[in-house]
Short mmCIF file of C-alpha atoms in Angstrom, two decimals:
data_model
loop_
_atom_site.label_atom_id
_atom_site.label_comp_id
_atom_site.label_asym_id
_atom_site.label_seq_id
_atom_site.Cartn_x
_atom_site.Cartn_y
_atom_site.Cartn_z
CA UNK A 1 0.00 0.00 0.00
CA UNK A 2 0.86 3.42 -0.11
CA UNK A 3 0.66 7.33 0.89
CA UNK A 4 -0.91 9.74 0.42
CA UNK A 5 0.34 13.89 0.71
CA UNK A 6 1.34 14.72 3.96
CA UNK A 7 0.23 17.96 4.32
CA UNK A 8 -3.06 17.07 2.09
CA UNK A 9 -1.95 20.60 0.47
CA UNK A 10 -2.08 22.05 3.97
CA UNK A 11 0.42 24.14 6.10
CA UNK A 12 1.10 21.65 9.21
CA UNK A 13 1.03 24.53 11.91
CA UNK A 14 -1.83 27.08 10.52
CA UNK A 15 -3.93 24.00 8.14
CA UNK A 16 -4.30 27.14 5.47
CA UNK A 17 -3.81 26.03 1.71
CA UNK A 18 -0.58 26.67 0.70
CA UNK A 19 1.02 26.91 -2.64
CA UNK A 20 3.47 25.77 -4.78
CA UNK A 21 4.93 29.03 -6.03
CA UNK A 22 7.09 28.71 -9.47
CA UNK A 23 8.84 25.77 -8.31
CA UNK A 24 6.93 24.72 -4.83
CA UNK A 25 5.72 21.42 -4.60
CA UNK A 26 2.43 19.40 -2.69
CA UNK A 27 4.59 17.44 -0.42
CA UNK A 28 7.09 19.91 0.38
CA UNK A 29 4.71 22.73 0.57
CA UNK A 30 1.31 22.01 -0.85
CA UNK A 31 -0.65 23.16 -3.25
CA UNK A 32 -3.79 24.96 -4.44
CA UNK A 33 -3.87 28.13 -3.36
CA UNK A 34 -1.19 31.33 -2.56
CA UNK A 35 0.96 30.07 0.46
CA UNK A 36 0.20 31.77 3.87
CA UNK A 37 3.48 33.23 3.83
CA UNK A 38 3.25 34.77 0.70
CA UNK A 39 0.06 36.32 2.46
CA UNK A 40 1.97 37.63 4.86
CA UNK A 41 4.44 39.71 2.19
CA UNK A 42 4.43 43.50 2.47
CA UNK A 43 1.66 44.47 -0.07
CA UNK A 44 4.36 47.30 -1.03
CA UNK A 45 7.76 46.46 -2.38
CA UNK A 46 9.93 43.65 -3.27
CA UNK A 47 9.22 40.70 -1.03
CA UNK A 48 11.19 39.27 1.35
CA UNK A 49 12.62 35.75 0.24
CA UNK A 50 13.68 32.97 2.44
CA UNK A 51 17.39 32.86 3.16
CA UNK A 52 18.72 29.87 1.34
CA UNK A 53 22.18 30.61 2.59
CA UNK A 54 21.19 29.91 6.22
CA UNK A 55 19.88 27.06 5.05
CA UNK A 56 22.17 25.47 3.60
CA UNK A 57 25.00 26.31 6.47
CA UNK A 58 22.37 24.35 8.70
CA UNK A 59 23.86 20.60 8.67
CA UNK A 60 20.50 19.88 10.49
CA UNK A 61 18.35 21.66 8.00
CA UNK A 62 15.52 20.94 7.28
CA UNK A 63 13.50 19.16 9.83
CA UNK A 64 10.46 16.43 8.61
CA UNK A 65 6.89 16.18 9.70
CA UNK A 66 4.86 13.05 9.12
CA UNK A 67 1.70 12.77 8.35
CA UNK A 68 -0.15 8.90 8.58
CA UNK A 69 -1.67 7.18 5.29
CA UNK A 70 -4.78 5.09 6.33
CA UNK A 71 -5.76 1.61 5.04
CA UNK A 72 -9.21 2.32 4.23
CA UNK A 73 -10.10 -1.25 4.37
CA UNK A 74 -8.79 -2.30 7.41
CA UNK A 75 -8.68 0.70 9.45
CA UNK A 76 -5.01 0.88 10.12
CA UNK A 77 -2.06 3.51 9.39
CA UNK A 78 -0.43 1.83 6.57
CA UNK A 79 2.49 4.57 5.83
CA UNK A 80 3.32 7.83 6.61
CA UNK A 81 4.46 10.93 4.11
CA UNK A 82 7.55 13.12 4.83
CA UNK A 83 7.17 16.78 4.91
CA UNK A 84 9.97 19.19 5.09
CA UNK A 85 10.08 21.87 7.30
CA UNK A 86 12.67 24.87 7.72
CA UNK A 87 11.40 26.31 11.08
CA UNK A 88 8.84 29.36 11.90
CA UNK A 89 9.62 32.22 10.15
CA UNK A 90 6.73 32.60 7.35
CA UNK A 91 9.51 33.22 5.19
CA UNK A 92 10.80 30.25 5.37
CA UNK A 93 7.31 27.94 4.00
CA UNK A 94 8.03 25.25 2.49
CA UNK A 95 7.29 26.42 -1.19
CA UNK A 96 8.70 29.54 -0.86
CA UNK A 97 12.14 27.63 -0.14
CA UNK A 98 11.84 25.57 -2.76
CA UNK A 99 11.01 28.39 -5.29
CA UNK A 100 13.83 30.33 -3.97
CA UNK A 101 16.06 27.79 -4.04
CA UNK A 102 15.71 26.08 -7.97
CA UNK A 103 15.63 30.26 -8.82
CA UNK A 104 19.00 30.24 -7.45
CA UNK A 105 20.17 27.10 -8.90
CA UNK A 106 20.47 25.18 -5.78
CA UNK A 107 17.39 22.87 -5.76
CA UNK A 108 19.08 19.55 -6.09
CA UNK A 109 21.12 20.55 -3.09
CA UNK A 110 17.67 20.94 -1.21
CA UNK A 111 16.57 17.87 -2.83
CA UNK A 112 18.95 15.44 -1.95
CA UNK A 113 19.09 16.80 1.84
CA UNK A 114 14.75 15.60 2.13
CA UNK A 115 15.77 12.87 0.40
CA UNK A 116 18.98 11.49 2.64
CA UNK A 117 16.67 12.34 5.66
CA UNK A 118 13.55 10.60 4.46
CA UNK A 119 15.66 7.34 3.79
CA UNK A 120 17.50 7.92 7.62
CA UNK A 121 13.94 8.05 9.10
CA UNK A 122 12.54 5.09 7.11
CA UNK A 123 14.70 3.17 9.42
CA UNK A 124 12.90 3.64 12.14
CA UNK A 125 9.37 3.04 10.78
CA UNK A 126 6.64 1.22 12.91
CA UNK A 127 6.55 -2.33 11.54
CA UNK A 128 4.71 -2.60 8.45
CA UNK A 129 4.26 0.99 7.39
CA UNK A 130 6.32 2.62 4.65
CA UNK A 131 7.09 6.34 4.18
CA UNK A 132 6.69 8.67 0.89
CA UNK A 133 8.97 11.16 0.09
CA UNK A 134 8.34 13.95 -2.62
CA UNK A 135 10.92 14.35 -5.35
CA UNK A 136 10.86 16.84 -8.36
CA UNK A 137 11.67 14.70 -11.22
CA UNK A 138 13.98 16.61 -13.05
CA UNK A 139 16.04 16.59 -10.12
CA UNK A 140 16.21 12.57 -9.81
CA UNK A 141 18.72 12.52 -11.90
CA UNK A 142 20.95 15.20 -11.21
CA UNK A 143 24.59 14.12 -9.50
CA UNK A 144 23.51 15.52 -5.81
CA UNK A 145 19.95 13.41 -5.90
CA UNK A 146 21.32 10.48 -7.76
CA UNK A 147 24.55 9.99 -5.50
CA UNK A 148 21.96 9.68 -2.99
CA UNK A 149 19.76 7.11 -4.36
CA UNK A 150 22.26 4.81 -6.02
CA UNK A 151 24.48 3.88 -2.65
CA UNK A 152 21.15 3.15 -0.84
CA UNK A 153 18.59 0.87 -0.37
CA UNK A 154 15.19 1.95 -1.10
CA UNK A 155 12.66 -0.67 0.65
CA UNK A 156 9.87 0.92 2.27
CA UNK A 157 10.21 3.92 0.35
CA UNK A 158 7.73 5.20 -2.40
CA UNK A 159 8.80 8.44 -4.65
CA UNK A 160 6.57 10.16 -5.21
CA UNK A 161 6.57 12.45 -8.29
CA UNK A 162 4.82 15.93 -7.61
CA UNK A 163 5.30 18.03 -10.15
CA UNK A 164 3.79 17.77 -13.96
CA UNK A 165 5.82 15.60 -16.23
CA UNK A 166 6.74 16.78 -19.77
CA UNK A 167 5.33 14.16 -21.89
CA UNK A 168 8.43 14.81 -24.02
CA UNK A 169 10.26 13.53 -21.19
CA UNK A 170 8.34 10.66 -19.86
CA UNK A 171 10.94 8.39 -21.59
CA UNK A 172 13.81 8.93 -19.47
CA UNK A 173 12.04 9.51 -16.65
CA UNK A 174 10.26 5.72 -17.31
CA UNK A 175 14.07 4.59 -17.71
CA UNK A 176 14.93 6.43 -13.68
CA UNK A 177 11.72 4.67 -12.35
CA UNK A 178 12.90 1.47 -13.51
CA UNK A 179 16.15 2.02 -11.69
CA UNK A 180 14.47 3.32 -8.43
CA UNK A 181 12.57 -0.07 -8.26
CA UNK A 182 15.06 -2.52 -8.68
CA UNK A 183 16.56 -0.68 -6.05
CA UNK A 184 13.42 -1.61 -3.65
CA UNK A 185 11.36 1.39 -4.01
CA UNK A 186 7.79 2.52 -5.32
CA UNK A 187 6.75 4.90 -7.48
CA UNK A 188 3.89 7.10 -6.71
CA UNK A 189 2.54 10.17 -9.28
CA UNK A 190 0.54 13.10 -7.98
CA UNK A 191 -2.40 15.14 -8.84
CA UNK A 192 -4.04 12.46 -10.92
CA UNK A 193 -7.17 13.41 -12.29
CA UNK A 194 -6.30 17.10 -12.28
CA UNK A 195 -6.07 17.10 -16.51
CA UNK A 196 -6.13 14.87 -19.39
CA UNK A 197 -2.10 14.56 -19.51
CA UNK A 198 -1.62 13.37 -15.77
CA UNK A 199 -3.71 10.25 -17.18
CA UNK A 200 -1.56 10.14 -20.02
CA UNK A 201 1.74 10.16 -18.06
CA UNK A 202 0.46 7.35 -16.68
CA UNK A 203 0.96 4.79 -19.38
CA UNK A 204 4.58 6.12 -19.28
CA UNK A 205 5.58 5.75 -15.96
CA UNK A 206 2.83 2.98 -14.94
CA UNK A 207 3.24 3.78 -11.39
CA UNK A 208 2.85 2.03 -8.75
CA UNK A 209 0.57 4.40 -6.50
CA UNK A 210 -1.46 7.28 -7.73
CA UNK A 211 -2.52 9.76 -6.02
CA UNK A 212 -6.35 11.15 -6.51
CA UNK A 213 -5.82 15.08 -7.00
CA UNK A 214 -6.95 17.02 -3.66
CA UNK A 215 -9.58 18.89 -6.16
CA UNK A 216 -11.40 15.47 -6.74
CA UNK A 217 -11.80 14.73 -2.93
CA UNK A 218 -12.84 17.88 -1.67
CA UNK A 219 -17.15 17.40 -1.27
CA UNK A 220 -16.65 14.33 -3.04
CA UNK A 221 -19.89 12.69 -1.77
CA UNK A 222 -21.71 15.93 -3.02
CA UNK A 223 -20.81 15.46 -6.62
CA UNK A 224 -21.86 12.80 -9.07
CA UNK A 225 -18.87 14.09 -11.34
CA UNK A 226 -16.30 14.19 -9.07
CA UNK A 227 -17.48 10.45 -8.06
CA UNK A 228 -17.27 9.46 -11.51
CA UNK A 229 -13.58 10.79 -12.31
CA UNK A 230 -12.74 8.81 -9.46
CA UNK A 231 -14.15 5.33 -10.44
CA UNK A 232 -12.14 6.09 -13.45
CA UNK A 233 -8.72 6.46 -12.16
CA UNK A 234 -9.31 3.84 -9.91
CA UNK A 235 -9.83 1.08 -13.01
CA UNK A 236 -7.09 3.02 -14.73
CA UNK A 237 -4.79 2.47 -11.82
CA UNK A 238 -6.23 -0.68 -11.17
CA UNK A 239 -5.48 -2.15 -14.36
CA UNK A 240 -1.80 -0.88 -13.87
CA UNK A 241 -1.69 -2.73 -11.26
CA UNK A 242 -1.36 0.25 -9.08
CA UNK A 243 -2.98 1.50 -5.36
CA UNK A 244 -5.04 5.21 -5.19
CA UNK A 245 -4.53 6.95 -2.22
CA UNK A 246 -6.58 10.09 -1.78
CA UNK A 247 -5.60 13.39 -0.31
CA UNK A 248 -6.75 16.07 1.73
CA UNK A 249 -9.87 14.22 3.34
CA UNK A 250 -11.39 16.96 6.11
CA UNK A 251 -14.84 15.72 6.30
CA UNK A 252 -16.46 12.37 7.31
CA UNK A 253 -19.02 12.50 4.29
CA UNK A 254 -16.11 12.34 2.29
CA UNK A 255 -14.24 9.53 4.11
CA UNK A 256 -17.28 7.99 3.38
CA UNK A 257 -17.91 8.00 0.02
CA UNK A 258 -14.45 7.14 -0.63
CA UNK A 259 -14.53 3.95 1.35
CA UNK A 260 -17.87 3.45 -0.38
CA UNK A 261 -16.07 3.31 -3.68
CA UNK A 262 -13.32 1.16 -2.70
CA UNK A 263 -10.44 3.69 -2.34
CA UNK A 264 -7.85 1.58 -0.53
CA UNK A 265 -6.05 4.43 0.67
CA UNK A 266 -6.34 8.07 2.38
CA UNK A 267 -4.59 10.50 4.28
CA UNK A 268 -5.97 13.94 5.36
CA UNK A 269 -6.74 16.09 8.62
CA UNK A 270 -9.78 13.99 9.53
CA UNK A 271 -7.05 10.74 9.90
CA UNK A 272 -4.21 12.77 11.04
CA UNK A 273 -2.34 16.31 11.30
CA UNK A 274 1.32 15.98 10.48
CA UNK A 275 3.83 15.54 13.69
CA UNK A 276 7.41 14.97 14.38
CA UNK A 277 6.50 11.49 15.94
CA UNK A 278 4.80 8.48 14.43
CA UNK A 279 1.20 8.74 15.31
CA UNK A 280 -1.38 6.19 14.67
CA UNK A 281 -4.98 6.38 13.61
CA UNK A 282 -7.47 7.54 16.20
CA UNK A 283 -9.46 4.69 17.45
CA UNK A 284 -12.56 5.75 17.39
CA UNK A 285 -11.82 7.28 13.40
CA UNK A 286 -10.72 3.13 13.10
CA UNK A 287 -13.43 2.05 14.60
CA UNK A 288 -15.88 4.32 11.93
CA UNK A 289 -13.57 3.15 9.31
CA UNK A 290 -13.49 -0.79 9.95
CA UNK A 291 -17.65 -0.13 10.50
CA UNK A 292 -18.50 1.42 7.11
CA UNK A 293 -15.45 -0.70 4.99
CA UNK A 294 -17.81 -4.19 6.45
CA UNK A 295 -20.97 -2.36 5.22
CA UNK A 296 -19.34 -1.53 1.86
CA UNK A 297 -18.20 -5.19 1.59
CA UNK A 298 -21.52 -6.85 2.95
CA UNK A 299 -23.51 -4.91 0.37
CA UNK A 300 -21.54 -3.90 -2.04
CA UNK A 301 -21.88 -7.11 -4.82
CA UNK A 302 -25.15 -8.46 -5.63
CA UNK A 303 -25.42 -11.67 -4.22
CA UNK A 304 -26.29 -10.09 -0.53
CA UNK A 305 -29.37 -9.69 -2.13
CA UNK A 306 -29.87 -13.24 -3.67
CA UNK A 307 -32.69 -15.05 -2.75
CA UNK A 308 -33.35 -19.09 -3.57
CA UNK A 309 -35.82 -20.09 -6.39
CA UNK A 310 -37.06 -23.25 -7.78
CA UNK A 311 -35.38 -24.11 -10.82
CA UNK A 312 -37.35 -26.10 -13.34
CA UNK A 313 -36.33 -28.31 -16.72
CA UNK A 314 -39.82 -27.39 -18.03
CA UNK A 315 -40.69 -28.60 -21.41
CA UNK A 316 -36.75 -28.65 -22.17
CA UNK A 317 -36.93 -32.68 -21.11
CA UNK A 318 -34.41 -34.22 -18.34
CA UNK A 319 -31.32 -32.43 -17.06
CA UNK A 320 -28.22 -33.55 -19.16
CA UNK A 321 -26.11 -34.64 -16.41
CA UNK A 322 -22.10 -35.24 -16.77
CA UNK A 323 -19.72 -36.08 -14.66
CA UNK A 324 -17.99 -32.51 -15.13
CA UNK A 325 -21.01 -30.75 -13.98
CA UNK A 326 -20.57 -28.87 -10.66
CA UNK A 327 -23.56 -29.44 -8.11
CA UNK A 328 -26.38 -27.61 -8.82
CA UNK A 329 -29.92 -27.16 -7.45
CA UNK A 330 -31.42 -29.99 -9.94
CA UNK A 331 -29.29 -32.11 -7.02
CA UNK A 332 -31.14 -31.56 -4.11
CA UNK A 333 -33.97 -33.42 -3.04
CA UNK A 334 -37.86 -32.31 -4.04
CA UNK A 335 -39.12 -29.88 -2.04
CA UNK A 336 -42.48 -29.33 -3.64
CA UNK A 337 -44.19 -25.97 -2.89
CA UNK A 338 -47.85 -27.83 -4.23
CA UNK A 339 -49.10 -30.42 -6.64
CA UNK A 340 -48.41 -28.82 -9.63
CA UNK A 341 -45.04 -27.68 -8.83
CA UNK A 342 -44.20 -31.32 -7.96
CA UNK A 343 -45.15 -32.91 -11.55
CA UNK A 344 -42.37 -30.66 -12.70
CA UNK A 345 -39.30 -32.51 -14.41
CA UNK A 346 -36.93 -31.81 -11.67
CA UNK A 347 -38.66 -28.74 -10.10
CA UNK A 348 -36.93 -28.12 -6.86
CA UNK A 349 -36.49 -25.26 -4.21
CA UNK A 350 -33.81 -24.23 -2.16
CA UNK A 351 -35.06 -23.53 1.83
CA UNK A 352 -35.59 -20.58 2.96
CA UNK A 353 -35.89 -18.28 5.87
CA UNK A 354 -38.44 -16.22 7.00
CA UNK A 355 -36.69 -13.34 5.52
CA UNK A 356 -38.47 -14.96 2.59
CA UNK A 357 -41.82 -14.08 3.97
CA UNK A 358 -44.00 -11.07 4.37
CA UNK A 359 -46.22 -9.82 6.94
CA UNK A 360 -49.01 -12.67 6.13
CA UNK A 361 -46.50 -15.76 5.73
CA UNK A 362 -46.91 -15.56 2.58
CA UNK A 363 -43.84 -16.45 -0.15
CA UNK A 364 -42.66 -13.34 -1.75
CA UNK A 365 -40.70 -12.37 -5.05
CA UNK A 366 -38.61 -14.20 -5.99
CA UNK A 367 -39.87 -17.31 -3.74
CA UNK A 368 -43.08 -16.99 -6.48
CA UNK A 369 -41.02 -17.41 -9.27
CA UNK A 370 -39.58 -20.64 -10.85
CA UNK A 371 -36.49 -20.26 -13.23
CA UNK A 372 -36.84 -22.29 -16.49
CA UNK A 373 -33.31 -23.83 -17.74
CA UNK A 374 -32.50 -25.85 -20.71
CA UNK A 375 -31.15 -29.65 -20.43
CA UNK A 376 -27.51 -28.02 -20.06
CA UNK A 377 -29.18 -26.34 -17.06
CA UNK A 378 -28.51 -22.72 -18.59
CA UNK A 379 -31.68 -20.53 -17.78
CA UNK A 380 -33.95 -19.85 -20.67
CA UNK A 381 -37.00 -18.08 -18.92
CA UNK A 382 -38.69 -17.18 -15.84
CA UNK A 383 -41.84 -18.29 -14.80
CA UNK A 384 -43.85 -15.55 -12.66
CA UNK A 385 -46.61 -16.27 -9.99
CA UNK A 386 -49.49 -13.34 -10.62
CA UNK A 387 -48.12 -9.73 -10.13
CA UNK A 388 -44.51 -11.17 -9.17
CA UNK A 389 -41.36 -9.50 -10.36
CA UNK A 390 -42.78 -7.11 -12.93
CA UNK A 391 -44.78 -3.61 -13.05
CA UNK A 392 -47.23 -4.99 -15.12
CA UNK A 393 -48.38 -7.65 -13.15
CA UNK A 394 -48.23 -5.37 -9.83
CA UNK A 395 -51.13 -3.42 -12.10
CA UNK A 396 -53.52 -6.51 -11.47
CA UNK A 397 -53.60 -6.71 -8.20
CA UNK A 398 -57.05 -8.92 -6.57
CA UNK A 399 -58.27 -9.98 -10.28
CA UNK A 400 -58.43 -13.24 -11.54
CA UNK A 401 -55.80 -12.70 -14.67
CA UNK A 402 -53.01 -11.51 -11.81
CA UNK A 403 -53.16 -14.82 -10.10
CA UNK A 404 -52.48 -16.79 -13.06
CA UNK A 405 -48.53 -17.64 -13.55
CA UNK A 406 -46.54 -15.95 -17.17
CA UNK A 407 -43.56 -16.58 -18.15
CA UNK A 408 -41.37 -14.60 -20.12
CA UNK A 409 -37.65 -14.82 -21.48
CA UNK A 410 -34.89 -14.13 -19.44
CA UNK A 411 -33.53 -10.62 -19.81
CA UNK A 412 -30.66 -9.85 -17.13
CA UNK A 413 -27.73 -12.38 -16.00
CA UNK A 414 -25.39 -11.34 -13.16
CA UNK A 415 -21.97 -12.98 -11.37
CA UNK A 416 -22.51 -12.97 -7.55
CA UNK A 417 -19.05 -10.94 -7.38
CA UNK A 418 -20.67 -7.75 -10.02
CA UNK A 419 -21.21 -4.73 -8.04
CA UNK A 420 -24.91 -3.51 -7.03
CA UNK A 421 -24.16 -0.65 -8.83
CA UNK A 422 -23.44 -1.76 -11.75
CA UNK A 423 -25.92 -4.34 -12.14
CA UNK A 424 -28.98 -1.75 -11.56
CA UNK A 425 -27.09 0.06 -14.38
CA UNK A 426 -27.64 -2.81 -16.67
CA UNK A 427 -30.91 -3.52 -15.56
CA UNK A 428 -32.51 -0.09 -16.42
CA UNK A 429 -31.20 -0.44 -19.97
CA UNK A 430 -33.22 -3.20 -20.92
CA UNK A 431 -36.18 -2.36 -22.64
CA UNK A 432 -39.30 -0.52 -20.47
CA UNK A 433 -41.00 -3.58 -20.00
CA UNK A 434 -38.85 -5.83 -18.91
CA UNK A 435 -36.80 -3.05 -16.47
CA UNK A 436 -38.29 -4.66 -13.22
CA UNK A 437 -38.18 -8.68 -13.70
CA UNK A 438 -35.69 -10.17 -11.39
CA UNK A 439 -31.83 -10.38 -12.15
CA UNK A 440 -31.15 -13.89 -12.65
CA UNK A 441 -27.64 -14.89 -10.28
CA UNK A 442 -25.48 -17.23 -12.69
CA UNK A 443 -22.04 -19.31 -11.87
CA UNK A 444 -19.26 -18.54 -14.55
CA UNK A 445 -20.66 -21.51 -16.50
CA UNK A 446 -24.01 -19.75 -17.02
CA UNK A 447 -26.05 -22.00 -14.04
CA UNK A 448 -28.46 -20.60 -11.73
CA UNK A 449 -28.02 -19.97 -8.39
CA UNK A 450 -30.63 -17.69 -7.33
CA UNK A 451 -33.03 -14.50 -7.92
CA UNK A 452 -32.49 -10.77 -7.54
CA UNK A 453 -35.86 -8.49 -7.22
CA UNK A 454 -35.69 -5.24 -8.50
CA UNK A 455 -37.57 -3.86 -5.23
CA UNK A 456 -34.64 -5.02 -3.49
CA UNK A 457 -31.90 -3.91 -5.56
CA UNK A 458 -33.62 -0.38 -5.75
CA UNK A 459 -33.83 0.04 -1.68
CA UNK A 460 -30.16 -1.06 -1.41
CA UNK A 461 -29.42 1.63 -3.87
CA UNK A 462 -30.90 4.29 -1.47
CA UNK A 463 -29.07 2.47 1.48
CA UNK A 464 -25.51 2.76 -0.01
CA UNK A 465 -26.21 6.32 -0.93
CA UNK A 466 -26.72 7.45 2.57
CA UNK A 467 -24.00 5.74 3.43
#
């Protein structure tokens, strides 16, 4: 797993956006916004810039901050990101440093200083956490940065890249990566989602952790675009083989939503301020976490809402049995529901609870409903007690015609692993009058397993959006 910014593109002492200046950078400094120093200039004359000669004739300069990365899953501090720090004076922010210092040609010295002090502190890491360091890219391979990273080892340790990379120059740069990892570390690239080339860059570097920008999280669960843009870096990254962290969470409704979606990891003020210690995740903040990441799994994929229905041969003739066949519901013993259903060719029913029933004791849904499957047992139609499963028959309701069972073709297959989501999607594109008969639950080999109703899909819809 891996980090996310440190600062979440926040001064550690005041929490006011900061910014990167002409050369500042998220990690070092943050982004978004004019720095609070540079607030604090004179609104008359020249301003006053940091004092990179002091600096540098400080062997202890600069100090680091950390700031935790949280497993969004299990509830745990997975990493931590390095922040550097050159004391109090407002002159001295982080961005304004960093500005002043690649102005006066002295940036890789800066660089390689963060960089020999991230690797000294990754030493003494809790057990099983890593740490993230920001690095300009250009600068990896200049001699003062590289004569760093080339006599050490680099477990533990994930780059990450924080500034825009020329497309021009994603070659090389893919090259350096290369190097970094075989030396043990990971790659991470920043502000993705923030413009059509940071998902470009991507398919250069192909890193190994990328970082949502901070303009995607912010009221995240209060925009259906922003949620969106998300999902998509998170297949991107996904197929890349890669881990999103997001930044700059502040609010629970948007720790929410972001577990809701699956975003392994997070870092922010709402999990953690940045400190000169290690500091783990609040346990009560663990405790919300670890509560709404066992929702999210419980109801996330569409099986929590199968239910068991009888599966029936029909007029299709006896089941084809072969050896290879996995067990199936054609192997369990007759449990007729009546007469009729009993002079079916292999009609059976699965038990169920009393989930199953309604107020009256009556079967519901999907217990109504009999799936019709060919000999290879691969389901062909549905057949519907009165008013079950569709709008039309719900129209009916008391007369004669509505007690009578239908059946119509099958219109809607789902995996028990497909997302809720994504399976009401599907469902609402199938054509108006066949947009509320049950989802049918298939193995990979196309065999029945169960029913889905569409009343049921649609209320856990509403329940994961008030998550």
């Amino acid at each position: 797993m891996v980090p996310q910014r440190l600062t979440s593109g926040r001064s550690a002492d005041t929490g006011r956006p900061t910014g990167r200046g002409s050369a500042g950078r998220g990690g070092h400094g943050g982004v978004g916004e004019v720095s609070a120093a540079a607030k604090l200039q004179p609104a008359v004359g020249p301003p006053t810039r940091p004092d990179i000669d002091r600096i540098l004739a400080d062997p202890d300069a600069p100090d680091l901050v950390f700031q935790p990365i949280v497993d969004l899953r299990l509830g745990l501090t997975a990493g931590y990101e390095a922040l550097a720090r050159f004391g109090d004076d407002p002159r001295n922010a982080p961005d304004l440093v960093f500005a002043e210092a690649d102005r006066l040609g002295v940036a890789a010295e800066v660089e390689a200083r963060v960089l020999r002090k991230a690797i000294a502190a990754r030493d003494h890491l809790p057990d099983r956490c890593f740490l993230a360091v920001n690095v300009f890219p250009h600068l990896l391979s200049s001699p003062e940065v590289e004569s760093v990273w080339r006599t050490a080892d680099l477990s533990r340790l994930v780059l990450e890249l924080n500034e825009a990379v020329a497309i021009d120059c994603s070659s090389a740069l893919a090259a350096t990566s290369q190097e970094l990892r075989d030396r043990g570390a990971f790659i991470a690239m920043d502000d993705v989602g923030s413009g059509y080339a940071g998902l470009r860059q991507l398919t250069y570097i192909r890193p190994d952790f990328v970082k949502l920008d901070r303009s995607l999280v912010t009221h995240i669960d209060d925009d259906q675009v922003k949620i969106a843009l998300t999902e998509l870096v998170g297949g991107f990254a996904s197929r890349l083989n890669g881990w999103v962290i997001a930044e700059g969470i502040e609010r629970v409704e948007e720790l929410t939503m972001l577990v809701a979606l699956g975003v392994p990891l997070a870092q922010g003020f709402l999990l953690g301020r940045p400190s000169a210690h290690w500091q783990f995740l609040d346990p009560s903040v663990a405790r919300r976490i670890q509560t709404m990441a066992a929702r999210t799994d419980r109801s996330a994929h569409i099986v929590s809402l199968m239910e068991p229905a009888r599966v029936s041969t029909g007029d299709h003739g006896q089941c084809a049995r072969d050896a290879a066949c996995p067990p199936c519901m054609l192997d369990l013993a007759d449990v007729p529901e009546s007469p009729a259903s009993a002079t079916e060719t292999g009609a059976v029913r699965q038990p169920s609870g009393d989930s199953d029933r309604d107020g009256n004791g009556d079967r519901d849904g999907a217990g109504e409903t009999t799936i019709i499957v060919s000999n290879r047992c691969r389901p062909v139609a549905l057949q519907l007690a009165g008013g079950a499963g569709t709008a039309g028959g719900a129209g009916a309701a008391g007369g004669a015609a509505a007690q009578a069972p239908r059946r119509i073709p099958t219109s809607l297959f789902a995996r028990p692993d497909e997302p809720v989501t994504e399976v009401a999607r599907r469902a609402m594109t199938r054509p108006k009058g066949r947009r509320f008969d049950p989802v049918i639950i298939v193995t990979e080999m196309g065999r029945p397993l169960g029913l889905v109703r569409m009343e049921r899909l649609m209320l856990r819809l509403a329940e994961l959006s008030a998550v």
